[in-house]
Short mmCIF file of C-alpha atoms in Angstrom, two decimals:
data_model
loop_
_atom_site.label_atom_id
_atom_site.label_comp_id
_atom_site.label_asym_id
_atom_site.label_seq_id
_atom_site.Cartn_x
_atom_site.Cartn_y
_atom_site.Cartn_z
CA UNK R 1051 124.05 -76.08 -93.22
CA UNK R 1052 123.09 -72.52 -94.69
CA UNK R 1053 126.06 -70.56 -95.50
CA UNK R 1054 126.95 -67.22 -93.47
CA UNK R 1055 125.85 -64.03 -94.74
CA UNK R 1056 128.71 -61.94 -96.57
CA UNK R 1057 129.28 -59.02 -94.37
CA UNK R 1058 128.95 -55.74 -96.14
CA UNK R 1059 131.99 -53.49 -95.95
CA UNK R 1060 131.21 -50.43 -94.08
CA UNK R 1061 131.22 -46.77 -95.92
CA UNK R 1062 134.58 -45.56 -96.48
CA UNK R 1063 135.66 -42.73 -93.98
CA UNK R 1064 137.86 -40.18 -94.34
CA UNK R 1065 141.56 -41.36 -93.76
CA UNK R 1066 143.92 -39.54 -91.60
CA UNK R 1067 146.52 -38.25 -93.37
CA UNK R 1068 145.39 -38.37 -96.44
CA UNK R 1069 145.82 -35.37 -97.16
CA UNK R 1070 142.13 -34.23 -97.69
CA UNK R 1071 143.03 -30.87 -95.32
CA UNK R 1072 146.17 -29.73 -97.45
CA UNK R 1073 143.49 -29.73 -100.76
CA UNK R 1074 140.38 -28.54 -98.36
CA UNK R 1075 143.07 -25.58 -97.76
CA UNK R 1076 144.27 -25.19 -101.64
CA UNK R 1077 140.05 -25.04 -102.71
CA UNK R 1078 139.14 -22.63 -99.89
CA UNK R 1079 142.76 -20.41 -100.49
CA UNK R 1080 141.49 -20.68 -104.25
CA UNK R 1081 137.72 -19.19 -103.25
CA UNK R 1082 138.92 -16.35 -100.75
CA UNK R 1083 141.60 -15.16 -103.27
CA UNK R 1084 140.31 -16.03 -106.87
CA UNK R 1085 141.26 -11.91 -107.98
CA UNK R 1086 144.72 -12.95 -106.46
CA UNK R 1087 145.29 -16.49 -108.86
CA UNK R 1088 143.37 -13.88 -111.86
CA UNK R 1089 145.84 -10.83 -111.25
CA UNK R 1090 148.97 -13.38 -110.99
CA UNK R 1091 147.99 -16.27 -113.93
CA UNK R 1092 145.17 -14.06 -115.50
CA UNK R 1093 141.44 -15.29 -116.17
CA UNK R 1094 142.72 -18.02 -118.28
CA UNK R 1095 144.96 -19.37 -116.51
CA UNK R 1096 142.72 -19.52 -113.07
CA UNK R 1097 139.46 -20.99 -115.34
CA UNK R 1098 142.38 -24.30 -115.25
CA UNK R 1099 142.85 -23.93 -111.86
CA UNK R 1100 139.55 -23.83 -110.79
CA UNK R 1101 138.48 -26.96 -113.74
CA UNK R 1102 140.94 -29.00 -111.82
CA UNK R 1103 140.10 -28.07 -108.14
CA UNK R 1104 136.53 -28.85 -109.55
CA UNK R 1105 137.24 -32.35 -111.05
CA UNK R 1106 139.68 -33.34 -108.60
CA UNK R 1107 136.56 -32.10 -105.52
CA UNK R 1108 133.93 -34.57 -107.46
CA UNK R 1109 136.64 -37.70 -107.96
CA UNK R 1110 137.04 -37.00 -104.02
CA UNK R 1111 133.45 -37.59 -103.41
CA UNK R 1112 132.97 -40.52 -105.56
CA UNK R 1113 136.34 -42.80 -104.02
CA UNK R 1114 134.86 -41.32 -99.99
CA UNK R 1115 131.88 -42.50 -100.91
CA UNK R 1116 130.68 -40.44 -97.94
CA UNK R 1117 127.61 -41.07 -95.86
CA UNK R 1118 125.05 -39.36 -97.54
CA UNK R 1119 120.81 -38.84 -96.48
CA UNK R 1120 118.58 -37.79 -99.59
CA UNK R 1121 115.73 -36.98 -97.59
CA UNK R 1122 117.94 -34.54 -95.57
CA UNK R 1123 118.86 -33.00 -98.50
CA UNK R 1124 118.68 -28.67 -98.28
CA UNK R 1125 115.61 -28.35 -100.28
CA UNK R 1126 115.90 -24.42 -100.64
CA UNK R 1127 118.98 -25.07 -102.06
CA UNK R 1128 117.80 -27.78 -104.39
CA UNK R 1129 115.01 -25.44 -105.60
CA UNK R 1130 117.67 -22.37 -105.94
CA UNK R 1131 119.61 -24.36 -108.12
CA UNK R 1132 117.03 -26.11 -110.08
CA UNK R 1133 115.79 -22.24 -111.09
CA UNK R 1134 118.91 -21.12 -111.90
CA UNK R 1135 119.26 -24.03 -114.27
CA UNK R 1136 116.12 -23.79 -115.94
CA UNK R 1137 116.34 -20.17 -116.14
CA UNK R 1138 118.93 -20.79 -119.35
CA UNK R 1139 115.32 -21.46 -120.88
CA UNK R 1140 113.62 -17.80 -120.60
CA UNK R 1141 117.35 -15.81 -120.28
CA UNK R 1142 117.58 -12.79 -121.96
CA UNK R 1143 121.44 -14.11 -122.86
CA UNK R 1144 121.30 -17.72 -122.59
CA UNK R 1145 125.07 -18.22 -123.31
CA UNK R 1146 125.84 -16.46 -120.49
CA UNK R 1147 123.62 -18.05 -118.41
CA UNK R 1148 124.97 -21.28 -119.32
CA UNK R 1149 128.11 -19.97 -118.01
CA UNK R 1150 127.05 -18.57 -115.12
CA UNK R 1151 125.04 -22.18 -114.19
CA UNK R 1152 127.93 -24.02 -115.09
CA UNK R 1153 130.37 -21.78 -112.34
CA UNK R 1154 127.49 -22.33 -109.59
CA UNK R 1155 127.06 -25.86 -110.15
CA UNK R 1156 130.90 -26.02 -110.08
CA UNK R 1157 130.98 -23.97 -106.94
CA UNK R 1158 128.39 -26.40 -105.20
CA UNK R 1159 130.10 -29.52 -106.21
CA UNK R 1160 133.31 -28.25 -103.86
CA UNK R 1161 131.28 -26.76 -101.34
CA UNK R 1162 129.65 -30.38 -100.87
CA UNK R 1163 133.09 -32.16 -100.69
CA UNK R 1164 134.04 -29.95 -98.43
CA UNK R 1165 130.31 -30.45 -96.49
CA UNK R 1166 130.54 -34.25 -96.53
CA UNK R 1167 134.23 -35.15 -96.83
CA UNK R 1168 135.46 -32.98 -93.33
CA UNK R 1169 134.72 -33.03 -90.02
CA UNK R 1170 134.36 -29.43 -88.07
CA UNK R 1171 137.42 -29.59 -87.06
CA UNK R 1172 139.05 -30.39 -90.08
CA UNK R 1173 137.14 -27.89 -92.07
CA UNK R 1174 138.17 -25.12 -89.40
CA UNK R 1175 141.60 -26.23 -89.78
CA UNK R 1176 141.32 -26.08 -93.55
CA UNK R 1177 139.91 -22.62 -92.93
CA UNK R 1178 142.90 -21.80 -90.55
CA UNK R 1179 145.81 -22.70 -93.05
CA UNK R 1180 144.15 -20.57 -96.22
CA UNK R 1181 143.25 -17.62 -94.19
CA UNK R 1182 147.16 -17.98 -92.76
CA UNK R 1183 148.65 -18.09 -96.68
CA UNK R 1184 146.05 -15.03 -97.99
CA UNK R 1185 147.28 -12.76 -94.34
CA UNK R 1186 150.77 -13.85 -94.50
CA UNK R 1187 150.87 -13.01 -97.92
CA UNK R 1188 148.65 -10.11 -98.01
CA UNK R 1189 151.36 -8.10 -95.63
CA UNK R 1190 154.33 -9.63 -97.18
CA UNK R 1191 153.29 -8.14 -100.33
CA UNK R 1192 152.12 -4.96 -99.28
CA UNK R 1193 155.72 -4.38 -97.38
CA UNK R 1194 157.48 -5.53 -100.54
CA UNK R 1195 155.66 -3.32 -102.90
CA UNK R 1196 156.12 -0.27 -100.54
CA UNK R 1197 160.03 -0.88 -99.84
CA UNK R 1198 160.96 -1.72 -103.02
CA UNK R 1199 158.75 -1.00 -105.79
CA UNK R 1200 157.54 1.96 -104.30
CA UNK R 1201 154.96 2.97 -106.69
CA UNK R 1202 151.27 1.23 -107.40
CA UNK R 1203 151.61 -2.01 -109.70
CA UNK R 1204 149.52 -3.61 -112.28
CA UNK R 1205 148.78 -6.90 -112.88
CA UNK R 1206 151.43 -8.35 -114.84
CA UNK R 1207 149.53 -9.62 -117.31
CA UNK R 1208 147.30 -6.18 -117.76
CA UNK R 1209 147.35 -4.52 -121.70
CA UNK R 1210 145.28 -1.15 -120.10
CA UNK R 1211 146.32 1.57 -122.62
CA UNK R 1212 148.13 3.90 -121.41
CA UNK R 1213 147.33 6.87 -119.50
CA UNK R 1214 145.96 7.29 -115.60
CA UNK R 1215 144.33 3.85 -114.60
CA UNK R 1216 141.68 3.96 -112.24
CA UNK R 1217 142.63 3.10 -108.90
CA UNK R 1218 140.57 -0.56 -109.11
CA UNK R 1219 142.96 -1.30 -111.83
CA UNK R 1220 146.02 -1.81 -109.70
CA UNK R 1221 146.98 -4.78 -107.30
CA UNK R 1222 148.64 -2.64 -105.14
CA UNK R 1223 148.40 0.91 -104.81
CA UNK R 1224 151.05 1.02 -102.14
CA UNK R 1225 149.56 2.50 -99.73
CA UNK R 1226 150.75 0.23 -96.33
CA UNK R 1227 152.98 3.46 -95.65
CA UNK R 1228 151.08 6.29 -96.62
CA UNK R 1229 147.79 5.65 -94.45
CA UNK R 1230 145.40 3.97 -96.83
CA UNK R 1231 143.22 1.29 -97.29
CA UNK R 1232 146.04 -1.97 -98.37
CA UNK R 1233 144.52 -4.27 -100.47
CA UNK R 1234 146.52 -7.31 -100.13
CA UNK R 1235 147.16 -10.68 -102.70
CA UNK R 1236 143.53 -10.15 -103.41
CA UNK R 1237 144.20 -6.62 -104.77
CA UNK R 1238 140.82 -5.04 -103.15
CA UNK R 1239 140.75 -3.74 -99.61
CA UNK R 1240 136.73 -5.13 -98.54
CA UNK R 1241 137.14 -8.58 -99.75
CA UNK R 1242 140.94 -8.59 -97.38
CA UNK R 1243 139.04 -7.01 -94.78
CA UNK R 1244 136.58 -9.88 -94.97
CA UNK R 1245 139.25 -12.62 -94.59
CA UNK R 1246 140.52 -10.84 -91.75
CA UNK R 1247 136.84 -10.98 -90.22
CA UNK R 1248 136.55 -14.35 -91.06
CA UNK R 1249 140.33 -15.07 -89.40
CA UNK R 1250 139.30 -13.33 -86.51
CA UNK R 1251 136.56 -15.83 -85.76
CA UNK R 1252 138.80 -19.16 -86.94
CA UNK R 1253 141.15 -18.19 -84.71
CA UNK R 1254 138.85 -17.37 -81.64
CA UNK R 1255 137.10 -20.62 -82.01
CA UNK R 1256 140.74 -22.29 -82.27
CA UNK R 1257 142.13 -20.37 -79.30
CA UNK R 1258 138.61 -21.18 -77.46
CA UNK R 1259 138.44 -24.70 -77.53
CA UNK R 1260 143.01 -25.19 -77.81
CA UNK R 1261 143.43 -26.53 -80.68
CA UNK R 1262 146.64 -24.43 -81.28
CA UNK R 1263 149.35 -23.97 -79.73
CA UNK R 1264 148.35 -20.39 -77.39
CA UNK R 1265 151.13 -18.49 -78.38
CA UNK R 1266 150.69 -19.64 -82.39
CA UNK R 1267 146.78 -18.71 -82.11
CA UNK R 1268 147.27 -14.96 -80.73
CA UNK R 1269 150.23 -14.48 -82.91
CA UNK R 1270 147.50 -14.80 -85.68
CA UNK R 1271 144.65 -13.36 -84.29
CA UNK R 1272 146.33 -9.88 -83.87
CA UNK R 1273 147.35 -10.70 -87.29
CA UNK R 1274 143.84 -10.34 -88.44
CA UNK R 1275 143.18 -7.75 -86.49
CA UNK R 1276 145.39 -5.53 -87.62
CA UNK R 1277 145.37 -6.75 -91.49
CA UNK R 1278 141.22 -5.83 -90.49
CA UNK R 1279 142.39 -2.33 -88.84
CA UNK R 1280 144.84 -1.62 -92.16
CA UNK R 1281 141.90 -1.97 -94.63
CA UNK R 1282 139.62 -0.05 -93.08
CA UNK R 1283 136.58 -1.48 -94.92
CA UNK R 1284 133.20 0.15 -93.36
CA UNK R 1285 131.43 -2.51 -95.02
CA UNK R 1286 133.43 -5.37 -93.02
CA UNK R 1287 133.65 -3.48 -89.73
CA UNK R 1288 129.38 -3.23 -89.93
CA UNK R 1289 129.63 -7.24 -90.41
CA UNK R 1290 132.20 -7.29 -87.68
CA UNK R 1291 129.40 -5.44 -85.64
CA UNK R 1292 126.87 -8.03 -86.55
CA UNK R 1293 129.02 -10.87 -86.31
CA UNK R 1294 129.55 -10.07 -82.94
CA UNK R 1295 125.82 -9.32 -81.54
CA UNK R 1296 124.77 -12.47 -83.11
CA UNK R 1297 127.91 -13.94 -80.81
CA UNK R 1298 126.84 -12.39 -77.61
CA UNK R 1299 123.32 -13.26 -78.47
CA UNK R 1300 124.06 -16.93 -78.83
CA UNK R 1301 126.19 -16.86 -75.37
CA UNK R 1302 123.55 -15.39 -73.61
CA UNK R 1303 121.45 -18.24 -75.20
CA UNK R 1304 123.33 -20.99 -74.35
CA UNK R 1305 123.51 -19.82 -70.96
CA UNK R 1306 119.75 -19.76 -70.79
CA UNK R 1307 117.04 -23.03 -70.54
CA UNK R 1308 115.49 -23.94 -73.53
CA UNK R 1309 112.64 -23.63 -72.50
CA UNK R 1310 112.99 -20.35 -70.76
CA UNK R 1311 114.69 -18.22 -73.75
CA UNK R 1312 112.01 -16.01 -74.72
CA UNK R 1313 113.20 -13.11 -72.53
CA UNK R 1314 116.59 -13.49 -75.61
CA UNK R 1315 114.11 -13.46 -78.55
CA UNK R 1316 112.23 -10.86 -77.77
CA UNK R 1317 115.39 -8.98 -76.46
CA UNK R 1318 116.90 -9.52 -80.16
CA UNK R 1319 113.58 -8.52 -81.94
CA UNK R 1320 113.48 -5.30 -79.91
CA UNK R 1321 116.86 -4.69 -81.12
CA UNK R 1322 116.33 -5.21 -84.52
CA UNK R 1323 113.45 -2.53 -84.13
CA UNK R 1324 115.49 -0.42 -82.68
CA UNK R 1325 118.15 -0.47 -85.22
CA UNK R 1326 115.89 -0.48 -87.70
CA UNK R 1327 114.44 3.01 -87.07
CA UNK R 1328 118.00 4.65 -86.25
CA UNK R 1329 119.07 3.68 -89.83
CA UNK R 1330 115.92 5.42 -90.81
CA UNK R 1331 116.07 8.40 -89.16
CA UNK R 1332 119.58 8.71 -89.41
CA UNK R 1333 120.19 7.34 -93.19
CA UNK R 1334 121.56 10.86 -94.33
CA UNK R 1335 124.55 10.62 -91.90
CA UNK R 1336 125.52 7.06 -91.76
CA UNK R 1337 127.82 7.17 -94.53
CA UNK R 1338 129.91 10.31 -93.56
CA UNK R 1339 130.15 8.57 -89.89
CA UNK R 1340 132.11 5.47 -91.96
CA UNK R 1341 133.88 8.00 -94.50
CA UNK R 1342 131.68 7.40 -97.35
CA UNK R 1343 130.12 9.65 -99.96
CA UNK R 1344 126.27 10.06 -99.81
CA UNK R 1345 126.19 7.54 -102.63
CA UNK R 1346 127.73 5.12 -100.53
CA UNK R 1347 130.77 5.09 -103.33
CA UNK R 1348 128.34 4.61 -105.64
CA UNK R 1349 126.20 1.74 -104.87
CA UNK R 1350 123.02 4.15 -105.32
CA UNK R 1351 123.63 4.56 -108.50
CA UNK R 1352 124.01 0.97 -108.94
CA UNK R 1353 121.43 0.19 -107.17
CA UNK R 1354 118.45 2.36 -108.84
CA UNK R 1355 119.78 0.98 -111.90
CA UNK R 1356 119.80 -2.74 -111.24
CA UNK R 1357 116.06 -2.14 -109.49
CA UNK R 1358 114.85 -0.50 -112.61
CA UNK R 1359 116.11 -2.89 -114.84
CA UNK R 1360 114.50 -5.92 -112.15
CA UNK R 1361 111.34 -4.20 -112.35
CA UNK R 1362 111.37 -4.87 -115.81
CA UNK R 1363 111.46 -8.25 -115.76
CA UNK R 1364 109.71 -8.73 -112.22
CA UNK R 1365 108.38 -12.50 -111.70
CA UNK R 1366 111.50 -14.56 -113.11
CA UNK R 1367 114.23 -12.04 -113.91
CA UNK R 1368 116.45 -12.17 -116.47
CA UNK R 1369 118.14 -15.69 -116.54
CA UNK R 1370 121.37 -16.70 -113.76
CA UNK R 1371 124.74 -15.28 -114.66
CA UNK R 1372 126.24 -15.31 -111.53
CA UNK R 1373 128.90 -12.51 -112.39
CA UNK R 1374 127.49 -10.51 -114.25
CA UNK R 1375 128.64 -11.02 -117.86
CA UNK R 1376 130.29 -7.21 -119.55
CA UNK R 1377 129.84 -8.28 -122.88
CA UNK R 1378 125.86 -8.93 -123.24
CA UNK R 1379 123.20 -6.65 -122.78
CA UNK R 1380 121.61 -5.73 -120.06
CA UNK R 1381 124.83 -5.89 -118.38
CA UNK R 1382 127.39 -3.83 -121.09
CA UNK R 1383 127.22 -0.71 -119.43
CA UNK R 1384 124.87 -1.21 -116.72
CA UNK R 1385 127.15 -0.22 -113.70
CA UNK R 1386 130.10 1.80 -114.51
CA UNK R 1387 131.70 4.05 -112.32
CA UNK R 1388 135.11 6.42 -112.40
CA UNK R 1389 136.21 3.93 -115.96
CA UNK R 1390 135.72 0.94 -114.20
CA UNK R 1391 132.74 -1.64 -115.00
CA UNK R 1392 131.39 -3.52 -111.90
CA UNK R 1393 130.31 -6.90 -112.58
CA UNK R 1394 127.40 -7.04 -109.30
CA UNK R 1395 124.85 -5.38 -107.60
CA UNK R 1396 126.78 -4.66 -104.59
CA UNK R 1397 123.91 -6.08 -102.77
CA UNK R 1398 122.83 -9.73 -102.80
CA UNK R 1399 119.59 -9.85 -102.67
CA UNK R 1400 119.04 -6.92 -105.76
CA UNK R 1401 120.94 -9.53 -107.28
CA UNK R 1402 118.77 -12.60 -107.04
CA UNK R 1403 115.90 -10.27 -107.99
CA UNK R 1404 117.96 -9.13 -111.08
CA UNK R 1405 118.77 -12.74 -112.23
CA UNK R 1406 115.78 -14.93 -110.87
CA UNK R 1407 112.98 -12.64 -109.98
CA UNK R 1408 110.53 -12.22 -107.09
CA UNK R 1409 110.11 -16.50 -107.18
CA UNK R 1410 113.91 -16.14 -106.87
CA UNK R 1411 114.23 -14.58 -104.66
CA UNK R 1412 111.91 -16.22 -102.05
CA UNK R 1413 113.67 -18.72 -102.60
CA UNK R 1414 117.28 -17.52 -101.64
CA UNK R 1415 115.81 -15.86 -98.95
CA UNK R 1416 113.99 -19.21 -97.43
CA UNK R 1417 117.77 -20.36 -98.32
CA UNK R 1418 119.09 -18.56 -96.13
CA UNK R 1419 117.02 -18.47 -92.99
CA UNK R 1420 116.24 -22.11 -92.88
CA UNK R 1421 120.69 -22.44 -92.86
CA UNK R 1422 120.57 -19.90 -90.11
CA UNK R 1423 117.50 -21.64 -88.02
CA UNK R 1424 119.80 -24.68 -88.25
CA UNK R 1425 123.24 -22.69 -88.05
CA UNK R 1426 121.70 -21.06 -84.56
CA UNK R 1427 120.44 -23.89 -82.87
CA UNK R 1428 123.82 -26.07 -83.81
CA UNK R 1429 125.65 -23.29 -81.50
CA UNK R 1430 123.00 -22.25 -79.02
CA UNK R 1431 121.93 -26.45 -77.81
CA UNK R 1432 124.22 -28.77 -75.96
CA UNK R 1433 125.79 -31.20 -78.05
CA UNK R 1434 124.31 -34.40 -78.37
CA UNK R 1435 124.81 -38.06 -79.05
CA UNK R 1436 121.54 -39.56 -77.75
CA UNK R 1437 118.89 -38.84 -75.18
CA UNK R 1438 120.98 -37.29 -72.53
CA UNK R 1439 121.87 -33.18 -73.05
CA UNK R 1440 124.75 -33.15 -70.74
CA UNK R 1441 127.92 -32.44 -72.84
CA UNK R 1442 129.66 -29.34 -72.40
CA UNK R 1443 129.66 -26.64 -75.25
CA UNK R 1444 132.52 -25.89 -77.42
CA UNK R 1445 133.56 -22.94 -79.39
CA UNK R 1446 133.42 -24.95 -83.00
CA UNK R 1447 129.97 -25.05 -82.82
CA UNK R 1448 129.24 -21.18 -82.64
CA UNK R 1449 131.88 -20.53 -86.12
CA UNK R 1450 129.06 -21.89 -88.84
CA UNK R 1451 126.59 -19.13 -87.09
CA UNK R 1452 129.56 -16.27 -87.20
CA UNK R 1453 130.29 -17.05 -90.78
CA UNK R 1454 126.83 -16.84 -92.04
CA UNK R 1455 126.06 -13.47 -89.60
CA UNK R 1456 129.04 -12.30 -91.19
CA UNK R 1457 127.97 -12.85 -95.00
CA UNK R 1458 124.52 -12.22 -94.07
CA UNK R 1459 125.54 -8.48 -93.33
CA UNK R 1460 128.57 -8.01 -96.16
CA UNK R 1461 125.48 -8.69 -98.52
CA UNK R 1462 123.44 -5.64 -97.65
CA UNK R 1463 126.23 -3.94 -99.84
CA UNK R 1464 128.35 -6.62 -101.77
CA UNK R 1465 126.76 -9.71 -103.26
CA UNK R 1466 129.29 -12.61 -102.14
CA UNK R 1467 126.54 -14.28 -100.30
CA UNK R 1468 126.25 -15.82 -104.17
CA UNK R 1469 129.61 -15.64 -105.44
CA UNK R 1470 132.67 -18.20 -104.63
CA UNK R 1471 133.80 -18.20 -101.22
CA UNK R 1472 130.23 -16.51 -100.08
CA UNK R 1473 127.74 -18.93 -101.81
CA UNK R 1474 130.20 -22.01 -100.77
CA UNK R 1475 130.24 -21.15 -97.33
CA UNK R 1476 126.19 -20.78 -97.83
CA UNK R 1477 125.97 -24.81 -99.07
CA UNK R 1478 128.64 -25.99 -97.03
CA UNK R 1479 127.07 -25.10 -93.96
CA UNK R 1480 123.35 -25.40 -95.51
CA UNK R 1481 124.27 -29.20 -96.52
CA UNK R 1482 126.40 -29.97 -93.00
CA UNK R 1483 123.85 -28.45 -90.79
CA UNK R 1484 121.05 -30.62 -92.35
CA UNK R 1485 122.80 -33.94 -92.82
CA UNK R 1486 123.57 -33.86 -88.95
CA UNK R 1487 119.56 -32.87 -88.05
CA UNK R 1488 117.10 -35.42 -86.27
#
């Protein structure tokens, strides 16, 4: 008599309960606001923060044990990664580039527990609570500082000498009753403006498919919109712009046959052309229509400067760094505006080129597009669990295609798209998108 076979214990899921959401919401609060845990507990103090939200992501993936397929495996992004590595070898500041590594591979080890650990709809809940805590605290802050401080503050732990500090210096520069742009917990006014953008779309998507409660879910949408409206950030309301042609677009889509959607591509291509040439044409007075210098508050300058300095090193750039790193040449000086020293290109892509060259680039770039081919047909094609394609669409499955048409456009003037929230956002939905292929 032949003994049974043991049965193998199936893969650990995620628990419910467990409480995997309330530190999905701590790691995502911590990536949206890192300038706010930096201005409050200073560099220091948020470099053992983000160690532990980093150790405790990768203990989290090895108890899950989460279902996991090598071969569908983002390759871009394993080839990205792999050349920022090895670039340490030919850096012109290997140090830093070891740093720089070290904070994307950390980066992409909680943007992976966050791809493979969460469901949609926990990861959009996740998303929900942080972008409630960096709003809610955003205005609070803002109102405080203009009622009772009434003057700008510092960072507590700042040791500026004294004298006039420049206005990027200050957390607040109290502003919420005197018409300007507030800047929030996060202490800068475009990357607030981009939560709110980001809010906007959560809570649409939320509201959409009733998830929330419908009085809880407007509440907070006109939250965002008007913690969007009291920024004023020309770069966010152009992403706003994008983020929602790409939505319309993908409605229209969805509306449409698969096999009868050419009339929708060749709709959006003609657009593109179209937009295209006005930018051209009308490059001169595009920034005075968003009330911006000519130098686009000095990204030009930036610009010509990192593009010089690429050209120099054209094939496989200087070595990663991620941030850029003040105290090392080429950087030490390199962008500098009104006393302050920016640590990016203000553009993504320059930034790539910078740091990893033309090869580099390609890559990135191949990144990106193959996570938006998979990001656009996860919202535009009916849900599926086997042969038949009769299950109705739902609002979830448009938010991975906002976010990236969202980051996609911040990054023709910030670089995010490679920095904290923007590159985890990037792997999350790279990673999610191609575990769930055919």
């Amino acid at each position: 008599m032949s003994t049974p076979s043991p049965v193998r214990a199936p893969r650990r899921t995620v628990p419910a309960g467990s409480g995997l959401v309330a530190f999905a919401t701590l790691l995502l609060f911590t990536l949206f606001a890192g300038d706010f845990w930096r201005n409050l507990i200073s560099w220091p103090g948020y470099f053992v923060l983000a160690f532990a939200l980093v150790v405790v992501s990768v203990v989290l993936l090895v108890r899950i044990r989460p279902a996991f397929n090598w071969r569908r495996s983002p390759r871009m992004l394993v080839l990205f990664l792999a050349l920022a590595v090895v670039s340490i070898a030919w850096s012109a500041y290997p140090g830093a580039s070891a740093l720089g590594v070290l904070a994307q591979l950390s980066t992409t080890a909680g943007a992976v527990f966050l791809a493979l650990c969460l469901t949609w709809p926990q990861l959009l809940r996740a998303l929900s609570n942080a972008f409630k805590w960096i709003l809610g605290l955003s205005l609070v802050f803002e109102l405080v500082v203009s009622l009772f401080v009434r003057q700008p503050i510092l960072p507590p732990w700042a040791t500026y000498p004294p004298g006039k500090q420049p206005a990027a210096f200050y957390w607040s520069r109290d502003l919420l009753f005197h018409g300007g742009q507030i800047q929030g917990i996060l202490g800068n006014s475009n990357l607030l403006a981009m939560v709110a953008l980001l809010a906007i779309a959560v809570f649409g998507v939320q509201l959409a498919d009733r998830t929330v409660r419908r009085g809880t879910g407007i509440t907070w949408l006109v939250i965002a919109v008007l913690t969007m409206a009291l920024t004023r950030s020309s770069t966010v309301i152009l992403a706003g712009v994008f983020m929602l042609v790409v939505f319309l677009f993908a409605v229209w889509t969805r509306r449409v046959d698969p096999g009868k959607r050419l009339p929708v591509y060749l709709t959006g291509a003609g657009l593109i052309v179209v937009v295209a040439v006005l930018a051209t044409v009308f490059a001169s007075r595009i920034p005075a229509l968003f009330g911006k210098s000519e130098d686009l508050t000095g990204r030009l300058d930036i610009w010509k400067s990192v593009i010089e300095l690429a050209q120099q090193r054209p094939a496989f750039g200087w070595g990663w760094v991620s941030y850029w790193a003040p105290w090392v040449k080429p950087f030490d000086g390199l962008a500098v505006r009104n006393g302050v020293q920016y640590l990016q290109a203000h553009n993504a892509w320059l930034d790539v080129w910078l740091q990893l060259g033309i090869v580099g680039l390609v890559v990135f770039i191949l990144l990106v597009l193959t996570t938006l081919r998979r990001a656009w047909f996860f919202a535009v094609d009916r849900p599926r669990d086997g042969i038949a394609d009769d299950r109705p669409f739902t609002a979830l499955t448009l938010f991975p295609l906002l976010v990236l048409a969202a980051f996609v456009a911040q990054s023709a003037a910030e670089s995010r798209l490679i920095l904290e929230a923007g590159f985890t956002l990037l792997v999350l939905i790279s990673v999610k998108t191609k575990q769930a292929a055919p």
